[in-house]
CSV table of N, CA and C in Angstrom, one decimal:
chain,number,residue,atom,x,y,z
A,1,MET,N,-4.2,-0.3,-2.7
A,1,MET,CA,-3.3,0.5,-1.9
A,1,MET,C,-4.0,0.7,-0.5
A,2,ALA,N,-3.2,0.6,0.5
A,2,ALA,CA,-3.7,0.7,1.9
A,2,ALA,C,-2.9,1.6,2.8
A,3,GLU,N,-3.6,2.1,3.8
A,3,GLU,CA,-3.0,2.9,4.9
A,3,GLU,C,-3.6,2.4,6.2
A,4,PHE,N,-2.8,2.3,7.2
A,4,PHE,CA,-3.3,1.9,8.5
A,4,PHE,C,-2.9,2.9,9.5
A,5,GLU,N,-3.9,3.4,10.3
A,5,GLU,CA,-3.6,4.5,11.2
A,5,GLU,C,-4.4,4.4,12.5
A,6,ARG,N,-3.9,4.8,13.6
A,6,ARG,CA,-4.6,4.9,14.9
A,6,ARG,C,-5.7,6.0,14.7
A,7,TYR,N,-6.8,5.8,15.3
A,7,TYR,CA,-7.9,6.8,15.3
A,7,TYR,C,-8.5,6.9,16.7
A,8,SER,N,-8.5,8.1,17.2
A,8,SER,CA,-9.0,8.3,18.5
A,8,SER,C,-10.2,9.3,18.5
A,9,GLY,N,-10.8,9.4,17.4
A,9,GLY,CA,-12.0,10.3,17.3
A,9,GLY,C,-11.8,11.6,16.6
A,10,LYS,N,-10.6,11.9,16.1
A,10,LYS,CA,-10.3,13.1,15.4
A,10,LYS,C,-10.1,12.9,13.9
A,11,GLN,N,-11.1,13.5,13.2
A,11,GLN,CA,-11.1,13.4,11.7
A,11,GLN,C,-9.8,13.8,11.1
A,12,LYS,N,-9.2,14.9,11.7
A,12,LYS,CA,-8.0,15.4,11.1
A,12,LYS,C,-6.8,14.4,11.0
A,13,ASN,N,-6.9,13.4,11.9
A,13,ASN,CA,-5.8,12.4,11.8
A,13,ASN,C,-5.9,11.5,10.6
A,14,LEU,N,-7.1,11.3,10.1
A,14,LEU,CA,-7.3,10.4,9.0
A,14,LEU,C,-7.2,11.0,7.6
A,15,SER,N,-7.5,12.3,7.5
A,15,SER,CA,-7.5,13.0,6.2
A,15,SER,C,-6.2,12.9,5.5
A,16,PRO,N,-5.0,13.1,6.2
A,16,PRO,CA,-3.7,13.0,5.6
A,16,PRO,C,-3.5,11.6,5.0
A,17,LYS,N,-4.0,10.6,5.7
A,17,LYS,CA,-3.8,9.2,5.2
A,17,LYS,C,-4.6,9.0,3.9
A,18,VAL,N,-5.8,9.6,3.8
A,18,VAL,CA,-6.5,9.5,2.5
A,18,VAL,C,-5.8,10.3,1.4
A,19,GLU,N,-5.2,11.4,1.8
A,19,GLU,CA,-4.5,12.2,0.8
A,19,GLU,C,-3.3,11.4,0.3
A,20,THR,N,-2.6,10.7,1.2
A,20,THR,CA,-1.5,9.8,0.8
A,20,THR,C,-1.9,8.7,-0.2
A,21,LEU,N,-3.1,8.2,0.1
A,21,LEU,CA,-3.6,7.1,-0.8
A,21,LEU,C,-3.9,7.7,-2.2
A,22,CYS,N,-4.5,8.9,-2.2
A,22,CYS,CA,-4.7,9.6,-3.5
A,22,CYS,C,-3.4,9.8,-4.3
A,23,LEU,N,-2.4,10.3,-3.6
A,23,LEU,CA,-1.1,10.5,-4.3
A,23,LEU,C,-0.5,9.2,-4.8
A,24,ALA,N,-0.6,8.2,-4.0
A,24,ALA,CA,-0.1,6.9,-4.4
A,24,ALA,C,-0.8,6.4,-5.6
A,25,GLN,N,-2.2,6.5,-5.6
A,25,GLN,CA,-3.0,6.1,-6.7
A,25,GLN,C,-2.6,6.8,-8.0
A,26,GLN,N,-2.3,8.1,-7.9
A,26,GLN,CA,-1.9,8.9,-9.1
A,26,GLN,C,-0.5,8.5,-9.5
A,27,ARG,N,0.4,8.3,-8.6
A,27,ARG,CA,1.8,7.9,-9.0
A,27,ARG,C,1.8,6.6,-9.7
A,28,TRP,N,1.0,5.6,-9.3
A,28,TRP,CA,0.9,4.3,-9.9
A,28,TRP,C,0.0,4.3,-11.1
A,29,ASN,N,-0.6,5.5,-11.4
A,29,ASN,CA,-1.4,5.6,-12.6
A,29,ASN,C,-2.6,4.6,-12.6
A,30,ARG,N,-3.3,4.5,-11.5
A,30,ARG,CA,-4.4,3.5,-11.3
A,30,ARG,C,-5.6,4.3,-11.1
A,31,GLU,N,-6.3,4.8,-12.1
A,31,GLU,CA,-7.5,5.5,-12.0
A,31,GLU,C,-8.6,4.7,-11.3
A,32,ASP,N,-8.7,3.4,-11.6
A,32,ASP,CA,-9.7,2.6,-11.0
A,32,ASP,C,-9.3,1.9,-9.7
A,33,ALA,N,-8.4,2.4,-9.0
A,33,ALA,CA,-7.8,1.8,-7.8
A,33,ALA,C,-8.9,1.6,-6.7
A,34,THR,N,-8.7,0.6,-5.9
A,34,THR,CA,-9.4,0.4,-4.7
A,34,THR,C,-8.4,0.9,-3.6
A,35,LEU,N,-8.8,1.9,-2.8
A,35,LEU,CA,-8.0,2.4,-1.8
A,35,LEU,C,-8.6,1.9,-0.4
A,36,LEU,N,-7.8,1.5,0.5
A,36,LEU,CA,-8.2,1.0,1.7
A,36,LEU,C,-7.7,1.8,2.9
A,37,LEU,N,-8.5,2.3,3.7
A,37,LEU,CA,-8.1,3.0,4.9
A,37,LEU,C,-8.5,2.1,6.1
A,38,ALA,N,-7.6,1.5,6.8
A,38,ALA,CA,-7.8,0.7,8.0
A,38,ALA,C,-7.4,1.5,9.2
A,39,TYR,N,-8.3,1.7,10.1
A,39,TYR,CA,-7.9,2.5,11.3
A,39,TYR,C,-8.2,1.6,12.5
A,40,TRP,N,-7.3,1.8,13.5
A,40,TRP,CA,-7.5,1.0,14.7
A,40,TRP,C,-7.9,1.9,15.9
A,41,THR,N,-8.7,1.4,16.7
A,41,THR,CA,-9.2,2.2,17.9
A,41,THR,C,-9.1,1.4,19.1
A,42,ASN,N,-8.8,2.1,20.2
A,42,ASN,CA,-8.8,1.4,21.5
A,42,ASN,C,-10.3,1.4,22.0
A,43,GLY,N,-11.0,0.3,21.8
A,43,GLY,CA,-12.4,0.3,22.1
A,43,GLY,C,-13.2,0.9,21.0
A,44,LEU,N,-14.5,1.1,21.2
A,44,LEU,CA,-15.3,1.7,20.2
A,44,LEU,C,-15.3,3.2,20.5
A,45,VAL,N,-15.2,4.0,19.4
A,45,VAL,CA,-15.2,5.4,19.5
A,45,VAL,C,-16.2,6.0,18.4
A,46,THR,N,-16.4,7.3,18.5
A,46,THR,CA,-17.3,7.9,17.4
A,46,THR,C,-16.6,7.7,16.1
A,47,LEU,N,-17.4,7.2,15.1
A,47,LEU,CA,-16.8,6.9,13.8
A,47,LEU,C,-16.5,8.2,13.1
A,48,PRO,N,-15.5,8.2,12.2
A,48,PRO,CA,-15.2,9.3,11.4
A,48,PRO,C,-16.2,9.6,10.3
A,49,ASP,N,-16.1,10.7,9.7
A,49,ASP,CA,-17.0,11.1,8.6
A,49,ASP,C,-16.5,10.4,7.3
A,50,HIS,N,-17.0,9.2,7.1
A,50,HIS,CA,-16.6,8.4,5.9
A,50,HIS,C,-16.9,9.2,4.6
A,51,ASP,N,-18.0,9.8,4.5
A,51,ASP,CA,-18.4,10.5,3.3
A,51,ASP,C,-17.4,11.7,3.1
A,52,GLY,N,-17.1,12.4,4.2
A,52,GLY,CA,-16.1,13.5,4.0
A,52,GLY,C,-14.7,13.0,3.5
A,53,LEU,N,-14.3,11.8,4.0
A,53,LEU,CA,-13.1,11.3,3.5
A,53,LEU,C,-13.2,10.9,2.1
A,54,ARG,N,-14.3,10.3,1.7
A,54,ARG,CA,-14.5,10.0,0.3
A,54,ARG,C,-14.5,11.2,-0.6
A,55,ASP,N,-15.0,12.4,-0.1
A,55,ASP,CA,-15.0,13.6,-0.8
A,55,ASP,C,-13.6,14.0,-1.2
A,56,ILE,N,-12.6,13.7,-0.3
A,56,ILE,CA,-11.2,14.1,-0.6
A,56,ILE,C,-10.8,13.3,-1.9
A,57,VAL,N,-11.1,12.0,-2.0
A,57,VAL,CA,-10.8,11.2,-3.1
A,57,VAL,C,-11.5,11.7,-4.4
A,58,ARG,N,-12.7,12.1,-4.3
A,58,ARG,CA,-13.5,12.5,-5.4
A,58,ARG,C,-13.1,13.9,-5.9
A,59,GLY,N,-13.0,14.8,-4.9
A,59,GLY,CA,-12.8,16.2,-5.2
A,59,GLY,C,-11.3,16.7,-5.2
A,60,GLY,N,-10.4,15.9,-4.7
A,60,GLY,CA,-9.0,16.3,-4.7
A,60,GLY,C,-8.8,17.2,-3.4
A,61,PHE,N,-7.6,17.7,-3.4
A,61,PHE,CA,-7.2,18.5,-2.2
A,61,PHE,C,-6.0,19.4,-2.6
A,62,GLN,N,-5.7,20.4,-1.7
A,62,GLN,CA,-4.5,21.2,-1.8
A,62,GLN,C,-3.4,20.5,-1.2
A,63,GLY,N,-2.4,20.2,-2.0
A,63,GLY,CA,-1.2,19.4,-1.5
A,63,GLY,C,-0.1,20.3,-1.0
A,64,PRO,N,1.0,19.7,-0.6
A,64,PRO,CA,2.1,20.5,-0.1
A,64,PRO,C,2.6,21.5,-1.1
A,65,GLY,N,3.0,22.7,-0.6
A,65,GLY,CA,3.4,23.7,-1.5
A,65,GLY,C,2.3,24.4,-2.3
A,66,GLY,N,1.1,24.1,-1.9
A,66,GLY,CA,0.0,24.7,-2.6
A,66,GLY,C,-0.4,24.1,-4.0
A,67,ILE,N,0.2,22.9,-4.2
A,67,ILE,CA,-0.1,22.2,-5.5
A,67,ILE,C,-1.5,21.5,-5.4
A,68,ARG,N,-2.3,21.8,-6.4
A,68,ARG,CA,-3.7,21.2,-6.4
A,68,ARG,C,-3.5,19.7,-6.9
A,69,VAL,N,-4.0,18.8,-6.0
A,69,VAL,CA,-4.1,17.4,-6.4
A,69,VAL,C,-5.5,17.1,-6.8
A,70,PRO,N,-5.7,16.7,-8.1
A,70,PRO,CA,-7.1,16.5,-8.6
A,70,PRO,C,-7.7,15.2,-8.0
A,71,GLY,N,-9.0,15.3,-7.9
A,71,GLY,CA,-9.8,14.1,-7.4
A,71,GLY,C,-9.9,13.0,-8.5
A,72,ASN,N,-10.5,11.9,-8.1
A,72,ASN,CA,-10.7,10.8,-9.0
A,72,ASN,C,-12.0,10.1,-8.7
A,73,SER,N,-13.0,10.3,-9.5
A,73,SER,CA,-14.3,9.7,-9.3
A,73,SER,C,-14.3,8.2,-9.5
A,74,ARG,N,-13.3,7.7,-10.1
A,74,ARG,CA,-13.3,6.2,-10.4
A,74,ARG,C,-12.7,5.4,-9.3
A,75,ALA,N,-11.9,6.0,-8.5
A,75,ALA,CA,-11.3,5.3,-7.3
A,75,ALA,C,-12.3,5.0,-6.3
A,76,ARG,N,-12.1,3.9,-5.6
A,76,ARG,CA,-13.0,3.4,-4.6
A,76,ARG,C,-12.3,3.4,-3.3
A,77,LEU,N,-12.9,4.0,-2.3
A,77,LEU,CA,-12.3,4.1,-0.9
A,77,LEU,C,-13.2,3.2,0.0
A,78,ILE,N,-12.5,2.2,0.6
A,78,ILE,CA,-13.2,1.4,1.6
A,78,ILE,C,-12.5,1.5,3.0
A,79,PHE,N,-13.3,1.2,4.0
A,79,PHE,CA,-12.8,1.4,5.4
A,79,PHE,C,-13.0,0.1,6.2
A,80,PHE,N,-12.0,-0.1,7.1
A,80,PHE,CA,-12.1,-1.2,8.1
A,80,PHE,C,-11.7,-0.6,9.4
A,81,GLN,N,-12.4,-0.9,10.5
A,81,GLN,CA,-12.0,-0.5,11.8
A,81,GLN,C,-11.5,-1.7,12.6
A,82,PHE,N,-10.3,-1.7,13.1
A,82,PHE,CA,-9.8,-2.7,13.9
A,82,PHE,C,-9.9,-2.2,15.4
A,83,VAL,N,-10.7,-2.9,16.2
A,83,VAL,CA,-11.0,-2.6,17.6
A,83,VAL,C,-10.0,-3.4,18.4
A,84,VAL,N,-9.2,-2.7,19.2
A,84,VAL,CA,-8.3,-3.4,20.2
A,84,VAL,C,-8.7,-3.0,21.6
A,85,ARG,N,-8.3,-3.9,22.5
A,85,ARG,CA,-8.5,-3.6,24.0
A,85,ARG,C,-7.3,-4.0,24.7
A,86,SER,N,-7.1,-3.3,25.8
A,86,SER,CA,-5.9,-3.6,26.7
A,86,SER,C,-6.2,-4.8,27.5
A,87,GLY,N,-5.2,-5.7,27.5
A,87,GLY,CA,-5.3,-6.9,28.3
A,87,GLY,C,-4.8,-6.6,29.7
A,88,GLN,N,-4.9,-7.6,30.6
A,88,GLN,CA,-4.5,-7.4,32.0
A,88,GLN,C,-3.0,-7.1,32.1
A,89,ASP,N,-2.2,-7.6,31.0
A,89,ASP,CA,-0.8,-7.3,31.0
A,89,ASP,C,-0.4,-6.0,30.4
A,90,GLY,N,-1.5,-5.2,30.0
A,90,GLY,CA,-1.2,-3.9,29.4
A,90,GLY,C,-1.0,-3.9,27.9
A,91,LEU,N,-0.9,-5.0,27.3
A,91,LEU,CA,-0.7,-5.1,25.9
A,91,LEU,C,-2.1,-5.0,25.1
A,92,LEU,N,-2.1,-4.4,23.9
A,92,LEU,CA,-3.3,-4.4,23.1
A,92,LEU,C,-3.5,-5.7,22.4
A,93,ARG,N,-4.8,-6.0,22.4
A,93,ARG,CA,-5.2,-7.3,21.7
A,93,ARG,C,-6.4,-7.0,20.7
A,94,LEU,N,-6.3,-7.5,19.6
A,94,LEU,CA,-7.4,-7.3,18.6
A,94,LEU,C,-8.6,-8.0,19.1
A,95,GLU,N,-9.7,-7.2,19.1
A,95,GLU,CA,-11.0,-7.7,19.6
A,95,GLU,C,-12.0,-8.0,18.4
A,96,ASN,N,-11.9,-7.1,17.4
A,96,ASN,CA,-12.9,-7.3,16.3
A,96,ASN,C,-12.4,-6.4,15.1
A,97,ILE,N,-12.9,-6.8,14.0
A,97,ILE,CA,-12.7,-6.0,12.7
A,97,ILE,C,-14.1,-5.7,12.1
A,98,PHE,N,-14.3,-4.5,11.8
A,98,PHE,CA,-15.6,-4.1,11.2
A,98,PHE,C,-15.4,-3.4,9.9
A,99,ARG,N,-16.2,-3.7,8.9
A,99,ARG,CA,-16.2,-3.0,7.7
A,99,ARG,C,-17.1,-1.8,7.9
A,100,ARG,N,-16.6,-0.6,7.6
A,100,ARG,CA,-17.3,0.7,7.9
A,100,ARG,C,-17.5,1.5,6.7
A,101,GLY,N,-18.4,2.5,6.8
A,101,GLY,CA,-18.7,3.5,5.8
A,101,GLY,C,-19.4,2.9,4.6
A,102,GLU,N,-20.1,1.9,4.7
A,102,GLU,CA,-20.9,1.4,3.5
A,102,GLU,C,-21.9,2.4,3.1
A,103,SER,N,-21.9,2.6,1.8
A,103,SER,CA,-22.9,3.6,1.3
A,103,SER,C,-23.8,3.0,0.2
């Protein structure tokens, strides 16, 4: 399961995407799922707290309406950063892809 999101250096933008991945993993009943969070950045930015995002998967979170969503220690969360740059025509172009958050 994968989510793709713009990241400009604010952790709070990625946490809901990880929560969505957790919910999808539970709905599909895949305890051993590999979850992929791919985020794109305009140039290089300060990296998010990958361990903090993994903690959401392991420890769970408080969902909508106050419902507790349990964590899953068997799920694996991996990260890719897609770095884009603006071309002379103003359009974004993919410059590089990095695997991030290796532990």
